[in-house]
Each structure stands twice: as C-alpha cells, then as structure tokens.
C-alpha cells in the first residue's frame, strides 16, 4: 500500500500533506490522554513491531502478496491518537531509510495507512466492544473484525485519491475493483496478525491494552487515608499509586524486552523468508498501468534502500542488518516522540495541579 512518487499529482499530494500534518498535530495532543508511565515506553515498541511485521509479506493470490498495515493493531494496543503517530513514524522511517513510499507522497501514505486505517479500525472496534459481552475473547474478536475492515477501507481511500489526482488515464472502476478485491484478501492476514498479537498481550497484561482498559479493575489512590478509584481520564503520578494497584503478570520491562527481541527476530531473520511477490498496490499498479509515471525515489541511493545493505554480497546478512537497523531507528524515533508527549502530560498532572482540580 506504500504509494511511490508519481502515482498522485502534486495538488492532491499537497492536500493530503496538509491533512496528514493536521492529523498528526491533533494526535500529538490527544496522545497525552492515552499514554502514562506504563504505556508510553510500549508505544515506541509498537511502532517498531509494526515495522518488523510489515517486512513479512505473505502470499494472497495470483502472484500477489500482502503485509500488515498496522493501524488497527496500534489503535487497539495504545489508543487511536497514539496509533496514528506509531504508523506515521513507521512510514517516515521507511521512506527515508529504505526508499519505500515516496517522500512527496508521504502525505498520501500517512492519510491512507495511518489515518484511515486507525480511524476505521477503532470505530469498528469500539462499536463491537459496546455490544459484545465484557470478556477478553470479545476484545480479540473485535480486533479481528476491525483489522479486517480497515484494509479495504484503505484501498477505497487510495482509489478516491487516485480518482482526484491520478497521473495516468485508467478507468476508476477498474482501479476500484482491483484494489478492493485484492485488499479484502490481505485484510484477512491483517486481521489474523492483529487478533493474535492483541490476544497474546491480553493474556499476560490486559492492563497494557488500551482497548481492554474497561476489563481491568480501576486504579486506586490513597486520598486522606482512604482508597478511592482514580478518575479514568486523569493520569496518576507514580508516587500516588498504592500496593493494591500493582499489576499481575510479567513486568512492563519484561514485556518491552520480549517485544524488542521478537521485532528484531522478525525483521532480521524471518523477513528473509517473506514472499517476494509484489504487494497488492504494486500488482494492481503494474497490471492496470497506474505506475506509468512513477518517479525515482529521493533516497534511492540510501545504503539500506530496498531493505538490504549495499556492498554486502550475502543477501541474508544484508537483509538482516537492514531489518535490525530499521527496528532500532523506529524504536528510537518513536520512543523519543512518546517520551516528549509523556513529559508534557506529567507536567500538567503534578500532585499540586491534581490537588487544585479536586
């Protein structure tokens, strides 16, 4: 689904750039309410995990492959605002380091892969959670359905952008049919990966899953010698927590370490066995002639372009190093962004300010 430079004309690319910038600005503000001292460190890990799984193209049909988009997974694990930021960081790293997705098309890609998938997935997820029984299996099922629908929604969004600013003369009906058809199949893979990942985290630490927060007991605060429920919308300083609010299951540090190892293994080793077939957009673009005006990537001379390290003859080693570098860069940039957001949240939720608001 990574759109290269040349597919969409300059006016529409610029318009989507404005939309993407506005959505990121809103998400930076909204993420303050979603992240706390437990989940902020995990948000960077979620971005790195999405990056690593996106390297694992899986076959779908007729010489076509697909890969995770990640909007649904990020929204459910860390919240919709933070989810937009996670996928945006991934797209930025892919465009700059690996020449994957055009730089002038960055607004198109963020709008399509970060905003549309996250918004659609989280809306479907919340709608299902409200009507399903309040148990963990409902969260997993809602995750599957939300991810499944988010992928063809992104295909529809690309088709709309192509209808407005496509640089080739291809009947829009053919583009719509081809894009939605192949991405419904890719959506099944997206749904399976999302549900399995969300289910795995819920099994060990449901309190770390944003979409499952209603399933966990409320945090307790000691106020005037008595324990009271903390407001759901108010982040709580570490010093105000009591022993009764400690988590059950592996520590956040262990979860973070396990997730980082998994991301490195997937990107640095398992990715070597990914499908080499073109992904859904590449296949449709080639078959329908959408790619006739594709422009060279601005960072095609990057040492890691194409997810491989130049001047290294061993393809397995070159791809492994590139994957590990991608995971490291993504988690570094993502963690930096979320650390700043967390600090700004902490600055507005000091004990003195909490006391003033009571």
PDB file of N, CA and C in Angstrom, residues 16-32 80-89 91-92 106-107 109-111 114-115 337-338 341:
ATOM      1  N   UNK A  16      -3.170  16.192   0.764  1.00  0.00           N
ATOM      2  CA  UNK A  16      -3.065  15.111   1.750  1.00  0.00           C
ATOM      3  C   UNK A  16      -1.942  15.394   2.747  1.00  0.00           C
ATOM      4  N   UNK A  17      -0.921  16.126   2.309  1.00  0.00           N
ATOM      5  CA  UNK A  17       0.127  16.519   3.245  1.00  0.00           C
ATOM      6  C   UNK A  17      -0.416  17.427   4.336  1.00  0.00           C
ATOM      7  N   UNK A  18      -1.301  18.343   3.949  1.00  0.00           N
ATOM      8  CA  UNK A  18      -1.938  19.232   4.933  1.00  0.00           C
ATOM      9  C   UNK A  18      -2.822  18.423   5.871  1.00  0.00           C
ATOM     10  N   UNK A  19      -3.584  17.476   5.310  1.00  0.00           N
ATOM     11  CA  UNK A  19      -4.442  16.618   6.135  1.00  0.00           C
ATOM     12  C   UNK A  19      -3.594  15.813   7.120  1.00  0.00           C
ATOM     13  N   UNK A  20      -2.504  15.252   6.623  1.00  0.00           N
ATOM     14  CA  UNK A  20      -1.636  14.441   7.475  1.00  0.00           C
ATOM     15  C   UNK A  20      -1.027  15.283   8.592  1.00  0.00           C
ATOM     16  N   UNK A  21      -0.555  16.491   8.245  1.00  0.00           N
ATOM     17  CA  UNK A  21       0.039  17.366   9.255  1.00  0.00           C
ATOM     18  C   UNK A  21      -0.981  17.742  10.326  1.00  0.00           C
ATOM     19  N   UNK A  22      -2.215  18.045   9.896  1.00  0.00           N
ATOM     20  CA  UNK A  22      -3.263  18.373  10.857  1.00  0.00           C
ATOM     21  C   UNK A  22      -3.597  17.206  11.757  1.00  0.00           C
ATOM     22  N   UNK A  23      -3.675  16.003  11.175  1.00  0.00           N
ATOM     23  CA  UNK A  23      -3.995  14.812  11.966  1.00  0.00           C
ATOM     24  C   UNK A  23      -2.889  14.507  12.966  1.00  0.00           C
ATOM     25  N   UNK A  24      -1.643  14.696  12.569  1.00  0.00           N
ATOM     26  CA  UNK A  24      -0.531  14.455  13.483  1.00  0.00           C
ATOM     27  C   UNK A  24      -0.551  15.465  14.627  1.00  0.00           C
ATOM     28  N   UNK A  25      -0.861  16.728  14.319  1.00  0.00           N
ATOM     29  CA  UNK A  25      -0.946  17.745  15.365  1.00  0.00           C
ATOM     30  C   UNK A  25      -2.036  17.400  16.376  1.00  0.00           C
ATOM     31  N   UNK A  26      -3.186  16.978  15.874  1.00  0.00           N
ATOM     32  CA  UNK A  26      -4.284  16.576  16.762  1.00  0.00           C
ATOM     33  C   UNK A  26      -3.892  15.338  17.573  1.00  0.00           C
ATOM     34  N   UNK A  27      -3.203  14.413  16.929  1.00  0.00           N
ATOM     35  CA  UNK A  27      -2.806  13.175  17.603  1.00  0.00           C
ATOM     36  C   UNK A  27      -1.763  13.431  18.689  1.00  0.00           C
ATOM     37  N   UNK A  28      -0.855  14.371  18.447  1.00  0.00           N
ATOM     38  CA  UNK A  28       0.131  14.709  19.468  1.00  0.00           C
ATOM     39  C   UNK A  28      -0.553  15.205  20.740  1.00  0.00           C
ATOM     40  N   UNK A  29      -1.610  15.952  20.563  1.00  0.00           N
ATOM     41  CA  UNK A  29      -2.352  16.452  21.719  1.00  0.00           C
ATOM     42  C   UNK A  29      -3.199  15.336  22.352  1.00  0.00           C
ATOM     43  N   UNK A  30      -3.883  14.558  21.504  1.00  0.00           N
ATOM     44  CA  UNK A  30      -4.740  13.500  22.023  1.00  0.00           C
ATOM     45  C   UNK A  30      -3.963  12.393  22.704  1.00  0.00           C
ATOM     46  N   UNK A  31      -2.734  12.133  22.244  1.00  0.00           N
ATOM     47  CA  UNK A  31      -1.940  11.050  22.825  1.00  0.00           C
ATOM     48  C   UNK A  31      -1.577  11.317  24.278  1.00  0.00           C
ATOM     49  N   UNK A  32      -1.609  12.569  24.705  1.00  0.00           N
ATOM     50  CA  UNK A  32      -1.306  12.879  26.108  1.00  0.00           C
ATOM     51  C   UNK A  32      -2.278  12.176  27.054  1.00  0.00           C
ATOM     52  N   UNK A  80      -6.106   5.312  19.646  1.00  0.00           N
ATOM     53  CA  UNK A  80      -6.180   5.794  18.262  1.00  0.00           C
ATOM     54  C   UNK A  80      -5.254   6.968  17.958  1.00  0.00           C
ATOM     55  N   UNK A  81      -5.121   7.921  18.873  1.00  0.00           N
ATOM     56  CA  UNK A  81      -4.229   9.056  18.611  1.00  0.00           C
ATOM     57  C   UNK A  81      -2.773   8.582  18.556  1.00  0.00           C
ATOM     58  N   UNK A  82      -2.402   7.786  19.539  1.00  0.00           N
ATOM     59  CA  UNK A  82      -1.040   7.249  19.555  1.00  0.00           C
ATOM     60  C   UNK A  82      -0.826   6.319  18.375  1.00  0.00           C
ATOM     61  N   UNK A  83      -1.881   5.611  17.970  1.00  0.00           N
ATOM     62  CA  UNK A  83      -1.784   4.712  16.827  1.00  0.00           C
ATOM     63  C   UNK A  83      -1.443   5.446  15.550  1.00  0.00           C
ATOM     64  N   UNK A  84      -2.060   6.606  15.338  1.00  0.00           N
ATOM     65  CA  UNK A  84      -1.735   7.421  14.154  1.00  0.00           C
ATOM     66  C   UNK A  84      -0.258   7.801  14.171  1.00  0.00           C
ATOM     67  N   UNK A  85       0.248   8.157  15.335  1.00  0.00           N
ATOM     68  CA  UNK A  85       1.651   8.549  15.448  1.00  0.00           C
ATOM     69  C   UNK A  85       2.581   7.359  15.209  1.00  0.00           C
ATOM     70  N   UNK A  86       2.215   6.195  15.737  1.00  0.00           N
ATOM     71  CA  UNK A  86       3.035   4.993  15.550  1.00  0.00           C
ATOM     72  C   UNK A  86       3.216   4.668  14.070  1.00  0.00           C
ATOM     73  N   UNK A  87       2.119   4.600  13.340  1.00  0.00           N
ATOM     74  CA  UNK A  87       2.196   4.245  11.920  1.00  0.00           C
ATOM     75  C   UNK A  87       2.894   5.347  11.137  1.00  0.00           C
ATOM     76  N   UNK A  88       2.706   6.598  11.522  1.00  0.00           N
ATOM     77  CA  UNK A  88       3.373   7.709  10.839  1.00  0.00           C
ATOM     78  C   UNK A  88       4.884   7.623  11.003  1.00  0.00           C
ATOM     79  N   UNK A  89       5.340   7.261  12.197  1.00  0.00           N
ATOM     80  CA  UNK A  89       6.776   7.086  12.428  1.00  0.00           C
ATOM     81  C   UNK A  89       7.324   5.970  11.551  1.00  0.00           C
ATOM     82  N   UNK A  91       6.139   4.910   8.654  1.00  0.00           N
ATOM     83  CA  UNK A  91       6.163   5.371   7.265  1.00  0.00           C
ATOM     84  C   UNK A  91       7.311   6.337   7.013  1.00  0.00           C
ATOM     85  N   UNK A  92       7.600   7.193   7.989  1.00  0.00           N
ATOM     86  CA  UNK A  92       8.705   8.135   7.843  1.00  0.00           C
ATOM     87  C   UNK A  92      10.039   7.392   7.750  1.00  0.00           C
ATOM     88  N   UNK A 106       4.377  11.261   0.962  1.00  0.00           N
ATOM     89  CA  UNK A 106       4.284  10.914   2.390  1.00  0.00           C
ATOM     90  C   UNK A 106       2.924  11.292   2.960  1.00  0.00           C
ATOM     91  N   UNK A 107       2.392  12.433   2.538  1.00  0.00           N
ATOM     92  CA  UNK A 107       1.062  12.821   2.997  1.00  0.00           C
ATOM     93  C   UNK A 107      -0.007  11.842   2.546  1.00  0.00           C
ATOM     94  N   UNK A 109       0.482   8.622   1.936  1.00  0.00           N
ATOM     95  CA  UNK A 109       0.653   7.385   2.687  1.00  0.00           C
ATOM     96  C   UNK A 109       0.198   7.508   4.134  1.00  0.00           C
ATOM     97  N   UNK A 110       0.495   8.642   4.779  1.00  0.00           N
ATOM     98  CA  UNK A 110       0.038   8.827   6.162  1.00  0.00           C
ATOM     99  C   UNK A 110      -1.477   8.908   6.213  1.00  0.00           C
ATOM    100  N   UNK A 111      -2.067   9.644   5.264  1.00  0.00           N
ATOM    101  CA  UNK A 111      -3.527   9.742   5.230  1.00  0.00           C
ATOM    102  C   UNK A 111      -4.161   8.375   5.036  1.00  0.00           C
ATOM    103  N   UNK A 114      -2.072   5.483   7.898  1.00  0.00           N
ATOM    104  CA  UNK A 114      -2.073   5.808   9.317  1.00  0.00           C
ATOM    105  C   UNK A 114      -3.426   6.326   9.792  1.00  0.00           C
ATOM    106  N   UNK A 115      -3.999   7.266   9.034  1.00  0.00           N
ATOM    107  CA  UNK A 115      -5.238   7.901   9.496  1.00  0.00           C
ATOM    108  C   UNK A 115      -6.460   7.042   9.187  1.00  0.00           C
ATOM    109  N   UNK A 337       9.593  10.501  20.549  1.00  0.00           N
ATOM    110  CA  UNK A 337       8.338  11.249  20.405  1.00  0.00           C
ATOM    111  C   UNK A 337       7.428  10.996  21.597  1.00  0.00           C
ATOM    112  N   UNK A 338       7.269   9.747  21.981  1.00  0.00           N
ATOM    113  CA  UNK A 338       6.337   9.419  23.061  1.00  0.00           C
ATOM    114  C   UNK A 338       6.886   9.823  24.427  1.00  0.00           C
ATOM    115  N   UNK A 341       5.882  13.424  24.702  1.00  0.00           N
ATOM    116  CA  UNK A 341       4.444  13.514  24.991  1.00  0.00           C
ATOM    117  C   UNK A 341       4.174  13.170  26.448  1.00  0.00           C
TER     118      UNK A 341
END
